[in-house]
PDB file of C-alpha atoms in Angstrom:
ATOM      1  CA  MET A 121     -72.221   6.178 -42.188  1.00 53.00           C
ATOM      2  CA  ASP A 122     -68.601   5.778 -40.725  1.00 62.00           C
ATOM      3  CA  PHE A 123     -67.954   2.254 -39.640  1.00 67.00           C
ATOM      4  CA  GLN A 124     -64.318   2.941 -38.721  1.00 80.00           C
ATOM      5  CA  PRO A 125     -63.490   2.588 -34.991  1.00 86.00           C
ATOM      6  CA  THR A 126     -63.067   5.809 -33.185  1.00 89.00           C
ATOM      7  CA  GLU A 127     -59.786   6.713 -31.477  1.00 92.00           C
ATOM      8  CA  ASP A 128     -61.317   5.667 -28.096  1.00 93.00           C
ATOM      9  CA  GLN A 129     -62.374   2.335 -29.502  1.00 93.00           C
ATOM     10  CA  LYS A 130     -58.969   1.869 -30.944  1.00 93.00           C
ATOM     11  CA  ASP A 131     -57.409   2.631 -27.599  1.00 94.00           C
ATOM     12  CA  LEU A 132     -59.730   0.180 -25.851  1.00 94.00           C
ATOM     13  CA  ARG A 133     -58.884  -2.650 -28.223  1.00 94.00           C
ATOM     14  CA  ALA A 134     -55.082  -1.888 -27.794  1.00 95.00           C
ATOM     15  CA  GLY A 135     -55.491  -1.895 -24.031  1.00 95.00           C
ATOM     16  CA  VAL A 136     -57.225  -5.243 -23.983  1.00 95.00           C
ATOM     17  CA  ARG A 137     -54.596  -6.724 -26.373  1.00 96.00           C
ATOM     18  CA  ASP A 138     -51.871  -5.470 -24.008  1.00 95.00           C
ATOM     19  CA  LEU A 139     -53.615  -6.895 -20.904  1.00 95.00           C
ATOM     20  CA  LEU A 140     -54.179 -10.268 -22.406  1.00 95.00           C
ATOM     21  CA  ALA A 141     -50.633 -10.354 -23.944  1.00 94.00           C
ATOM     22  CA  GLY A 142     -49.204  -9.939 -20.496  1.00 94.00           C
ATOM     23  CA  ARG A 143     -51.708 -12.120 -18.603  1.00 93.00           C
ATOM     24  CA  TYR A 144     -52.703 -14.699 -21.037  1.00 95.00           C
ATOM     25  CA  GLY A 145     -49.978 -15.188 -23.633  1.00 93.00           C
ATOM     26  CA  ARG A 146     -48.845 -18.279 -25.386  1.00 92.00           C
ATOM     27  CA  ASP A 147     -47.075 -19.735 -22.242  1.00 93.00           C
ATOM     28  CA  ALA A 148     -50.290 -19.359 -20.379  1.00 94.00           C
ATOM     29  CA  LEU A 149     -52.388 -20.865 -22.936  1.00 95.00           C
ATOM     30  CA  ARG A 150     -50.053 -23.966 -23.229  1.00 94.00           C
ATOM     31  CA  ALA A 151     -49.994 -24.317 -19.414  1.00 94.00           C
ATOM     32  CA  SER A 152     -53.917 -24.284 -19.508  1.00 94.00           C
ATOM     33  CA  VAL A 153     -53.769 -27.089 -22.073  1.00 93.00           C
ATOM     34  CA  ASP A 154     -51.273 -29.182 -20.158  1.00 93.00           C
ATOM     35  CA  SER A 155     -53.213 -28.685 -16.886  1.00 93.00           C
ATOM     36  CA  GLY A 156     -56.548 -29.069 -18.336  1.00 90.00           C
ATOM     37  CA  VAL A 157     -57.623 -26.019 -16.189  1.00 93.00           C
ATOM     38  CA  SER A 158     -60.036 -24.056 -18.513  1.00 93.00           C
ATOM     39  CA  VAL A 159     -61.177 -21.357 -16.159  1.00 96.00           C
ATOM     40  CA  ASP A 160     -58.412 -19.458 -14.157  1.00 94.00           C
ATOM     41  CA  ARG A 161     -60.409 -17.792 -11.396  1.00 96.00           C
ATOM     42  CA  ALA A 162     -57.632 -15.245 -10.774  1.00 95.00           C
ATOM     43  CA  LEU A 163     -57.624 -14.230 -14.448  1.00 95.00           C
ATOM     44  CA  TRP A 164     -61.455 -14.154 -14.309  1.00 97.00           C
ATOM     45  CA  ARG A 165     -61.360 -11.631 -11.430  1.00 97.00           C
ATOM     46  CA  GLU A 166     -58.671  -9.593 -13.383  1.00 96.00           C
ATOM     47  CA  LEU A 167     -60.929  -9.466 -16.481  1.00 96.00           C
ATOM     48  CA  GLY A 168     -63.752  -8.328 -14.155  1.00 96.00           C
ATOM     49  CA  GLU A 169     -61.638  -5.582 -12.629  1.00 95.00           C
ATOM     50  CA  ALA A 170     -60.760  -4.533 -16.133  1.00 94.00           C
ATOM     51  CA  GLY A 171     -64.399  -4.014 -17.004  1.00 95.00           C
ATOM     52  CA  PHE A 172     -64.564  -6.973 -19.377  1.00 96.00           C
ATOM     53  CA  PHE A 173     -67.877  -8.392 -18.135  1.00 97.00           C
ATOM     54  CA  ALA A 174     -69.348  -5.076 -17.002  1.00 97.00           C
ATOM     55  CA  LEU A 175     -68.599  -3.350 -20.213  1.00 96.00           C
ATOM     56  CA  ARG A 176     -72.225  -2.803 -21.308  1.00 96.00           C
ATOM     57  CA  LEU A 177     -73.637  -2.440 -17.861  1.00 95.00           C
ATOM     58  CA  PRO A 178     -74.893   1.204 -17.192  1.00 94.00           C
ATOM     59  CA  GLU A 179     -72.534   3.247 -15.044  1.00 94.00           C
ATOM     60  CA  SER A 180     -75.432   3.776 -12.652  1.00 92.00           C
ATOM     61  CA  GLU A 181     -75.251   0.042 -11.974  1.00 91.00           C
ATOM     62  CA  GLY A 182     -71.435   0.026 -11.497  1.00 90.00           C
ATOM     63  CA  GLY A 183     -70.606  -0.841 -15.188  1.00 92.00           C
ATOM     64  CA  VAL A 184     -68.600   0.855 -17.841  1.00 94.00           C
ATOM     65  CA  GLY A 185     -71.663   2.037 -19.785  1.00 94.00           C
ATOM     66  CA  LEU A 186     -70.378   1.247 -23.317  1.00 96.00           C
ATOM     67  CA  GLY A 187     -72.259  -0.476 -26.176  1.00 95.00           C
ATOM     68  CA  LEU A 188     -72.040  -3.561 -28.450  1.00 96.00           C
ATOM     69  CA  PRO A 189     -69.508  -1.970 -30.830  1.00 95.00           C
ATOM     70  CA  GLU A 190     -67.001  -1.785 -28.003  1.00 96.00           C
ATOM     71  CA  ALA A 191     -67.883  -5.204 -26.735  1.00 97.00           C
ATOM     72  CA  VAL A 192     -67.273  -6.697 -30.049  1.00 97.00           C
ATOM     73  CA  LEU A 193     -63.779  -5.153 -30.252  1.00 97.00           C
ATOM     74  CA  VAL A 194     -62.987  -6.557 -26.622  1.00 97.00           C
ATOM     75  CA  PHE A 195     -64.207  -9.930 -27.497  1.00 98.00           C
ATOM     76  CA  GLU A 196     -62.356 -10.051 -30.856  1.00 98.00           C
ATOM     77  CA  GLU A 197     -59.166  -9.593 -28.724  1.00 98.00           C
ATOM     78  CA  ALA A 198     -60.124 -12.424 -26.430  1.00 97.00           C
ATOM     79  CA  GLY A 199     -60.760 -14.607 -29.398  1.00 98.00           C
ATOM     80  CA  ARG A 200     -57.389 -13.759 -30.862  1.00 97.00           C
ATOM     81  CA  ALA A 201     -55.757 -14.873 -27.572  1.00 97.00           C
ATOM     82  CA  LEU A 202     -57.862 -18.005 -27.313  1.00 97.00           C
ATOM     83  CA  VAL A 203     -58.879 -17.123 -23.759  1.00 97.00           C
ATOM     84  CA  PRO A 204     -60.937 -20.088 -22.476  1.00 97.00           C
ATOM     85  CA  GLY A 205     -64.028 -20.127 -20.352  1.00 97.00           C
ATOM     86  CA  PRO A 206     -67.645 -18.942 -20.723  1.00 97.00           C
ATOM     87  CA  LEU A 207     -66.815 -15.328 -21.483  1.00 98.00           C
ATOM     88  CA  VAL A 208     -69.896 -14.677 -23.481  1.00 98.00           C
ATOM     89  CA  ALA A 209     -72.223 -16.074 -20.760  1.00 97.00           C
ATOM     90  CA  THR A 210     -70.570 -14.427 -17.856  1.00 98.00           C
ATOM     91  CA  HIS A 211     -70.797 -10.958 -19.822  1.00 98.00           C
ATOM     92  CA  LEU A 212     -74.286 -11.518 -20.590  1.00 97.00           C
ATOM     93  CA  ALA A 213     -74.960 -12.282 -16.803  1.00 97.00           C
ATOM     94  CA  ALA A 214     -73.688  -9.020 -15.660  1.00 96.00           C
ATOM     95  CA  GLY A 215     -76.269  -7.249 -13.670  1.00 93.00           C
ATOM     96  CA  VAL A 216     -78.375 -10.423 -13.520  1.00 94.00           C
ATOM     97  CA  VAL A 217     -76.120 -12.836 -11.636  1.00 95.00           C
ATOM     98  CA  PRO A 218     -74.453 -11.525  -8.498  1.00 96.00           C
ATOM     99  CA  GLY A 219     -70.660 -11.409  -9.017  1.00 97.00           C
ATOM    100  CA  ALA A 220     -70.715 -11.832 -12.797  1.00 97.00           C
ATOM    101  CA  ALA A 221     -69.854  -8.260 -13.569  1.00 97.00           C
ATOM    102  CA  ALA A 222     -66.953  -8.258 -11.103  1.00 96.00           C
ATOM    103  CA  GLY A 223     -65.624 -11.678 -12.437  1.00 97.00           C
ATOM    104  CA  THR A 224     -66.029 -13.168  -9.017  1.00 97.00           C
ATOM    105  CA  ALA A 225     -68.621 -15.559 -10.443  1.00 97.00           C
ATOM    106  CA  VAL A 226     -68.376 -17.790 -13.474  1.00 97.00           C
ATOM    107  CA  VAL A 227     -71.682 -18.006 -15.467  1.00 97.00           C
ATOM    108  CA  SER A 228     -72.347 -20.606 -18.298  1.00 96.00           C
ATOM    109  CA  ALA A 229     -75.454 -20.855 -20.394  1.00 94.00           C
ATOM    110  CA  PHE A 230     -77.419 -23.258 -22.604  1.00 91.00           C
ATOM    111  CA  ASP A 231     -75.894 -21.991 -25.753  1.00 88.00           C
ATOM    112  CA  LEU A 232     -75.387 -25.360 -27.582  1.00 81.00           C
ATOM    113  CA  GLY A 233     -78.827 -25.863 -28.768  1.00 70.00           C
ATOM    114  CA  GLY A 234     -79.756 -28.825 -26.446  1.00 74.00           C
ATOM    115  CA  PRO A 235     -78.836 -30.432 -23.118  1.00 85.00           C
ATOM    116  CA  LEU A 236     -75.107 -29.584 -23.524  1.00 89.00           C
ATOM    117  CA  VAL A 237     -73.512 -26.957 -21.275  1.00 93.00           C
ATOM    118  CA  ALA A 238     -69.928 -25.805 -21.630  1.00 95.00           C
ATOM    119  CA  HIS A 239     -67.806 -25.229 -18.475  1.00 96.00           C
ATOM    120  CA  LEU A 240     -70.606 -26.655 -16.198  1.00 94.00           C
ATOM    121  CA  GLY A 241     -68.029 -27.792 -13.628  1.00 94.00           C
ATOM    122  CA  ASP A 242     -66.653 -24.360 -13.145  1.00 95.00           C
ATOM    123  CA  ALA A 243     -69.998 -22.553 -13.211  1.00 95.00           C
ATOM    124  CA  ASP A 244     -71.547 -20.714 -10.270  1.00 96.00           C
ATOM    125  CA  ALA A 245     -74.731 -20.145 -12.249  1.00 95.00           C
ATOM    126  CA  VAL A 246     -76.207 -21.130 -15.595  1.00 94.00           C
ATOM    127  CA  LEU A 247     -78.168 -18.674 -17.694  1.00 92.00           C
ATOM    128  CA  GLY A 248     -81.616 -20.078 -18.418  1.00 84.00           C
ATOM    129  CA  ALA A 249     -81.602 -22.442 -15.332  1.00 86.00           C
ATOM    130  CA  SER A 250     -82.339 -22.028 -11.634  1.00 81.00           C
ATOM    131  CA  GLY A 251     -79.080 -23.030  -9.958  1.00 81.00           C
ATOM    132  CA  VAL A 252     -76.448 -25.156 -11.535  1.00 88.00           C
ATOM    133  CA  PRO A 253     -77.981 -28.354 -12.781  1.00 87.00           C
ATOM    134  CA  ALA A 254     -76.071 -31.610 -12.493  1.00 88.00           C
ATOM    135  CA  GLY A 255     -74.463 -33.049 -15.620  1.00 90.00           C
ATOM    136  CA  GLU A 256     -72.543 -35.820 -17.100  1.00 94.00           C
ATOM    137  CA  PRO A 257     -69.164 -35.171 -18.657  1.00 95.00           C
ATOM    138  CA  VAL A 258     -69.068 -35.437 -22.486  1.00 94.00           C
ATOM    139  CA  ARG A 259     -65.829 -35.699 -24.390  1.00 93.00           C
ATOM    140  CA  SER A 260     -65.127 -32.316 -26.154  1.00 95.00           C
ATOM    141  CA  VAL A 261     -62.986 -31.835 -29.146  1.00 95.00           C
ATOM    142  CA  ASP A 262     -61.526 -28.714 -27.567  1.00 96.00           C
ATOM    143  CA  PRO A 263     -59.258 -29.651 -24.586  1.00 94.00           C
ATOM    144  CA  LEU A 264     -60.210 -26.151 -23.004  1.00 96.00           C
ATOM    145  CA  THR A 265     -63.941 -26.315 -23.542  1.00 97.00           C
ATOM    146  CA  PRO A 266     -65.332 -29.074 -21.276  1.00 96.00           C
ATOM    147  CA  LEU A 267     -68.862 -30.151 -21.983  1.00 96.00           C
ATOM    148  CA  HIS A 268     -71.526 -31.724 -19.727  1.00 95.00           C
ATOM    149  CA  ARG A 269     -74.880 -33.261 -20.808  1.00 93.00           C
ATOM    150  CA  VAL A 270     -77.687 -32.391 -18.337  1.00 91.00           C
ATOM    151  CA  ALA A 271     -81.184 -34.090 -18.037  1.00 86.00           C
ATOM    152  CA  VAL A 272     -83.258 -31.014 -18.922  1.00 80.00           C
ATOM    153  CA  ALA A 273     -82.219 -28.158 -21.236  1.00 77.00           C
ATOM    154  CA  GLY A 274     -82.806 -24.600 -19.991  1.00 80.00           C
ATOM    155  CA  ASP A 275     -83.928 -21.532 -22.019  1.00 84.00           C
ATOM    156  CA  SER A 276     -81.312 -18.847 -22.868  1.00 86.00           C
ATOM    157  CA  SER A 277     -83.247 -17.654 -25.990  1.00 87.00           C
ATOM    158  CA  ALA A 278     -83.543 -14.166 -24.434  1.00 91.00           C
ATOM    159  CA  TYR A 279     -79.783 -13.828 -24.769  1.00 93.00           C
ATOM    160  CA  ARG A 280     -79.426 -15.360 -28.245  1.00 94.00           C
ATOM    161  CA  GLU A 281     -78.802 -12.367 -30.412  1.00 96.00           C
ATOM    162  CA  VAL A 282     -76.025 -10.703 -28.386  1.00 97.00           C
ATOM    163  CA  GLY A 283     -74.590 -14.221 -27.408  1.00 97.00           C
ATOM    164  CA  ALA A 284     -74.461 -14.937 -31.191  1.00 97.00           C
ATOM    165  CA  LEU A 285     -72.781 -11.703 -32.038  1.00 98.00           C
ATOM    166  CA  LEU A 286     -70.175 -11.907 -29.329  1.00 98.00           C
ATOM    167  CA  THR A 287     -69.243 -15.380 -30.229  1.00 98.00           C
ATOM    168  CA  ALA A 288     -68.935 -14.252 -33.779  1.00 98.00           C
ATOM    169  CA  ALA A 289     -66.407 -11.606 -32.415  1.00 98.00           C
ATOM    170  CA  LEU A 290     -64.561 -14.392 -30.730  1.00 98.00           C
ATOM    171  CA  GLN A 291     -64.448 -16.447 -34.096  1.00 98.00           C
ATOM    172  CA  LEU A 292     -63.300 -13.181 -35.857  1.00 98.00           C
ATOM    173  CA  GLY A 293     -60.385 -12.686 -33.442  1.00 98.00           C
ATOM    174  CA  SER A 294     -59.302 -16.339 -34.000  1.00 98.00           C
ATOM    175  CA  ALA A 295     -59.586 -16.058 -37.853  1.00 98.00           C
ATOM    176  CA  LEU A 296     -57.387 -12.910 -37.930  1.00 98.00           C
ATOM    177  CA  ARG A 297     -54.894 -14.490 -35.615  1.00 97.00           C
ATOM    178  CA  THR A 298     -54.550 -17.581 -37.915  1.00 96.00           C
ATOM    179  CA  VAL A 299     -53.894 -15.201 -40.745  1.00 97.00           C
ATOM    180  CA  GLU A 300     -50.936 -13.788 -38.804  1.00 96.00           C
ATOM    181  CA  LEU A 301     -49.663 -17.196 -37.931  1.00 95.00           C
ATOM    182  CA  ALA A 302     -49.808 -18.467 -41.509  1.00 94.00           C
ATOM    183  CA  VAL A 303     -48.173 -15.379 -42.981  1.00 95.00           C
ATOM    184  CA  ARG A 304     -45.506 -15.410 -40.350  1.00 94.00           C
ATOM    185  CA  TYR A 305     -44.696 -19.176 -40.895  1.00 92.00           C
ATOM    186  CA  ALA A 306     -44.812 -18.608 -44.650  1.00 91.00           C
ATOM    187  CA  GLY A 307     -42.134 -16.078 -44.284  1.00 91.00           C
ATOM    188  CA  GLU A 308     -39.787 -18.052 -42.122  1.00 87.00           C
ATOM    189  CA  ARG A 309     -40.044 -21.581 -43.372  1.00 83.00           C
ATOM    190  CA  GLU A 310     -37.796 -22.232 -46.406  1.00 72.00           C
ATOM    191  CA  GLN A 311     -37.991 -24.897 -49.110  1.00 81.00           C
ATOM    192  CA  PHE A 312     -35.802 -25.047 -52.225  1.00 83.00           C
ATOM    193  CA  GLY A 313     -33.680 -22.152 -50.997  1.00 82.00           C
ATOM    194  CA  GLN A 314     -36.598 -19.606 -50.537  1.00 86.00           C
ATOM    195  CA  PRO A 315     -39.481 -18.961 -48.187  1.00 83.00           C
ATOM    196  CA  ILE A 316     -42.567 -20.968 -48.809  1.00 81.00           C
ATOM    197  CA  GLY A 317     -44.557 -17.759 -48.962  1.00 82.00           C
ATOM    198  CA  ALA A 318     -42.856 -17.192 -52.397  1.00 81.00           C
ATOM    199  CA  PHE A 319     -44.770 -20.020 -53.774  1.00 87.00           C
ATOM    200  CA  GLN A 320     -48.101 -19.219 -55.516  1.00 87.00           C
ATOM    201  CA  ALA A 321     -50.151 -22.002 -53.838  1.00 90.00           C
ATOM    202  CA  VAL A 322     -49.168 -20.664 -50.366  1.00 91.00           C
ATOM    203  CA  LYS A 323     -49.902 -16.948 -51.480  1.00 94.00           C
ATOM    204  CA  HIS A 324     -53.260 -18.010 -52.547  1.00 94.00           C
ATOM    205  CA  LEU A 325     -54.149 -19.834 -49.286  1.00 93.00           C
ATOM    206  CA  CYS A 326     -53.129 -16.768 -47.191  1.00 95.00           C
ATOM    207  CA  ALA A 327     -54.930 -14.418 -49.473  1.00 96.00           C
ATOM    208  CA  ARG A 328     -58.194 -16.479 -49.140  1.00 96.00           C
ATOM    209  CA  MET A 329     -57.666 -16.588 -45.406  1.00 96.00           C
ATOM    210  CA  LEU A 330     -57.389 -12.779 -45.357  1.00 97.00           C
ATOM    211  CA  VAL A 331     -60.369 -12.201 -47.545  1.00 97.00           C
ATOM    212  CA  ARG A 332     -62.712 -14.289 -45.460  1.00 97.00           C
ATOM    213  CA  ALA A 333     -61.496 -12.629 -42.202  1.00 98.00           C
ATOM    214  CA  GLU A 334     -62.014  -9.075 -43.569  1.00 97.00           C
ATOM    215  CA  VAL A 335     -65.314  -9.920 -44.817  1.00 97.00           C
ATOM    216  CA  ALA A 336     -66.384 -11.500 -41.567  1.00 98.00           C
ATOM    217  CA  ARG A 337     -64.993  -8.501 -39.812  1.00 97.00           C
ATOM    218  CA  THR A 338     -67.243  -6.014 -41.932  1.00 96.00           C
ATOM    219  CA  ALA A 339     -70.340  -8.192 -41.070  1.00 97.00           C
ATOM    220  CA  VAL A 340     -69.511  -8.422 -37.284  1.00 97.00           C
ATOM    221  CA  TYR A 341     -68.875  -4.586 -37.152  1.00 96.00           C
ATOM    222  CA  ALA A 342     -71.946  -3.688 -39.023  1.00 95.00           C
ATOM    223  CA  ALA A 343     -74.138  -6.060 -36.962  1.00 96.00           C
ATOM    224  CA  ALA A 344     -72.706  -4.435 -33.774  1.00 96.00           C
ATOM    225  CA  VAL A 345     -73.970  -1.066 -35.037  1.00 94.00           C
ATOM    226  CA  THR A 346     -77.291  -2.056 -36.335  1.00 93.00           C
ATOM    227  CA  GLY A 347     -78.134  -4.864 -33.865  1.00 92.00           C
ATOM    228  CA  ASP A 348     -80.409  -6.268 -36.661  1.00 94.00           C
ATOM    229  CA  GLU A 349     -81.331  -9.974 -36.244  1.00 95.00           C
ATOM    230  CA  GLY A 350     -80.508 -10.836 -39.822  1.00 95.00           C
ATOM    231  CA  GLU A 351     -77.248  -9.059 -39.825  1.00 96.00           C
ATOM    232  CA  VAL A 352     -76.185 -10.837 -36.489  1.00 97.00           C
ATOM    233  CA  ALA A 353     -77.059 -14.226 -38.198  1.00 97.00           C
ATOM    234  CA  ALA A 354     -74.964 -13.288 -41.290  1.00 97.00           C
ATOM    235  CA  ALA A 355     -72.132 -12.163 -39.093  1.00 97.00           C
ATOM    236  CA  LYS A 356     -72.120 -15.388 -37.041  1.00 98.00           C
ATOM    237  CA  LEU A 357     -72.288 -17.443 -40.314  1.00 97.00           C
ATOM    238  CA  LEU A 358     -69.438 -15.631 -41.917  1.00 98.00           C
ATOM    239  CA  ALA A 359     -67.271 -15.493 -38.799  1.00 98.00           C
ATOM    240  CA  ASP A 360     -67.672 -19.225 -38.182  1.00 98.00           C
ATOM    241  CA  GLU A 361     -66.613 -19.996 -41.710  1.00 98.00           C
ATOM    242  CA  ALA A 362     -63.622 -17.579 -41.463  1.00 98.00           C
ATOM    243  CA  ALA A 363     -62.476 -19.139 -38.173  1.00 98.00           C
ATOM    244  CA  VAL A 364     -62.885 -22.849 -39.160  1.00 98.00           C
ATOM    245  CA  ARG A 365     -61.583 -22.543 -42.807  1.00 97.00           C
ATOM    246  CA  GLY A 366     -58.961 -20.117 -41.733  1.00 97.00           C
ATOM    247  CA  ALA A 367     -57.656 -22.575 -39.040  1.00 96.00           C
ATOM    248  CA  ARG A 368     -57.606 -25.332 -41.607  1.00 95.00           C
ATOM    249  CA  ASP A 369     -55.827 -23.297 -44.145  1.00 95.00           C
ATOM    250  CA  CYS A 370     -53.367 -22.149 -41.601  1.00 95.00           C
ATOM    251  CA  LEU A 371     -52.723 -25.793 -40.742  1.00 93.00           C
ATOM    252  CA  GLN A 372     -52.238 -26.468 -44.414  1.00 92.00           C
ATOM    253  CA  VAL A 373     -49.533 -23.583 -44.740  1.00 93.00           C
ATOM    254  CA  HIS A 374     -47.689 -25.227 -41.638  1.00 91.00           C
ATOM    255  CA  GLY A 375     -47.665 -28.557 -43.396  1.00 88.00           C
ATOM    256  CA  GLY A 376     -46.555 -31.526 -41.082  1.00 76.00           C
ATOM    257  CA  MET A 377     -45.663 -29.002 -38.216  1.00 80.00           C
ATOM    258  CA  GLY A 378     -49.170 -27.895 -38.131  1.00 77.00           C
ATOM    259  CA  PHE A 379     -50.418 -31.378 -36.994  1.00 76.00           C
ATOM    260  CA  THR A 380     -48.192 -31.527 -34.124  1.00 82.00           C
ATOM    261  CA  TRP A 381     -49.391 -31.020 -30.471  1.00 80.00           C
ATOM    262  CA  GLU A 382     -46.664 -28.278 -30.045  1.00 82.00           C
ATOM    263  CA  ALA A 383     -48.222 -25.924 -32.655  1.00 84.00           C
ATOM    264  CA  ASP A 384     -51.134 -23.705 -31.722  1.00 89.00           C
ATOM    265  CA  VAL A 385     -53.017 -24.118 -34.961  1.00 92.00           C
ATOM    266  CA  HIS A 386     -54.976 -27.219 -33.956  1.00 93.00           C
ATOM    267  CA  LEU A 387     -56.201 -25.216 -30.702  1.00 95.00           C
ATOM    268  CA  HIS A 388     -57.750 -22.470 -33.001  1.00 96.00           C
ATOM    269  CA  LEU A 389     -59.458 -25.115 -35.242  1.00 96.00           C
ATOM    270  CA  LYS A 390     -60.845 -27.054 -32.272  1.00 96.00           C
ATOM    271  CA  ARG A 391     -62.145 -23.872 -30.512  1.00 97.00           C
ATOM    272  CA  ALA A 392     -63.616 -22.753 -33.893  1.00 98.00           C
ATOM    273  CA  TRP A 393     -65.542 -25.928 -34.202  1.00 97.00           C
ATOM    274  CA  VAL A 394     -67.094 -25.813 -30.731  1.00 96.00           C
ATOM    275  CA  ARG A 395     -68.007 -21.967 -31.138  1.00 97.00           C
ATOM    276  CA  ALA A 396     -69.638 -22.704 -34.474  1.00 96.00           C
ATOM    277  CA  GLU A 397     -72.264 -24.773 -32.546  1.00 94.00           C
ATOM    278  CA  GLN A 398     -72.793 -21.994 -29.895  1.00 94.00           C
ATOM    279  CA  TRP A 399     -75.851 -19.604 -29.808  1.00 94.00           C
ATOM    280  CA  ARG A 400     -76.636 -19.857 -33.514  1.00 93.00           C
ATOM    281  CA  THR A 401     -75.454 -22.641 -35.865  1.00 93.00           C
ATOM    282  CA  ALA A 402     -74.849 -22.283 -39.621  1.00 93.00           C
ATOM    283  CA  ALA A 403     -78.056 -24.041 -40.402  1.00 93.00           C
ATOM    284  CA  GLN A 404     -80.023 -21.867 -37.906  1.00 92.00           C
ATOM    285  CA  ALA A 405     -78.538 -18.704 -39.559  1.00 93.00           C
ATOM    286  CA  GLU A 406     -79.264 -19.818 -43.091  1.00 94.00           C
ATOM    287  CA  GLU A 407     -82.918 -20.551 -42.079  1.00 94.00           C
ATOM    288  CA  LEU A 408     -83.355 -17.145 -40.565  1.00 92.00           C
ATOM    289  CA  LEU A 409     -81.724 -15.355 -43.600  1.00 94.00           C
ATOM    290  CA  ALA A 410     -83.813 -17.518 -45.941  1.00 94.00           C
ATOM    291  CA  ARG A 411     -87.074 -16.479 -44.116  1.00 93.00           C
ATOM    292  CA  GLU A 412     -85.922 -12.786 -44.261  1.00 90.00           C
ATOM    293  CA  LEU A 413     -85.298 -13.050 -48.031  1.00 87.00           C
ATOM    294  CA  LEU A 414     -88.624 -14.707 -48.671  1.00 89.00           C
ATOM    295  CA  GLY A 415     -90.296 -12.059 -46.691  1.00 82.00           C
ATOM    296  CA  SER A 416     -88.792  -9.211 -48.576  1.00 71.00           C
ATOM    297  CA  ALA A 417     -89.436 -10.963 -51.894  1.00 65.00           C
ATOM    298  CA  GLY A 418     -93.241 -11.186 -51.083  1.00 57.00           C
TER     299      GLY A 418
END
């Protein structure tokens, strides 16, 4: 079986990367952080017009008619660019919530395993709930993922598998981006008359980051092809680890500079922490995989 992306898939990924580089580059990201605006309605509509949310919707219903493998590639690019907002929930709501496919509606979901909802203040609808419930703001570690606690949690279990896979794709994109950031900084920053990338300790950090990201990439791509529940759980587990540990190692490579507000490394780490709690946590993935292993052993 050939797991390599086709030429059309490569073109799709390149097109999304170009779109996001022009519309949501670093300056736009930092402007969002400074303003505290996590959902740009104009950007949301542009993503809708580009088919981001309607990617898997059948053509007969006004969608693009592609599948999970293509969606994973698109969400990987969004994770790389740290595009904020309930991208996964709005994508899942295409064809279910009016306006979601076109990006004229912002849809959130009960994806945090309890009464917490991300981006509730910007949401026109919430998957698993009738209407938009009232909520109390809760401090979030990520400045671009506002959280609210609602009185009664809704049920979004019907969307869990695809939601977990697309969130894993976001984590994968972030992990790959932190590899790029670490390697670039290691080649530019000099100490003792040479780039710090020449030092063995830094080489090992970057190498471990790359290995984790590539292992996660393999798992995410495979799960997108098979759709198997266990493979989705493994993909989420590996992608979460690659994103969180990759961001921490990237911060280590940057040294004192990595801890400053001006660097982007902390934004990747904070977003990775939040996404690790969305749709399926590490503990939930491990339980599912353990049950599958016990079942196969019996």
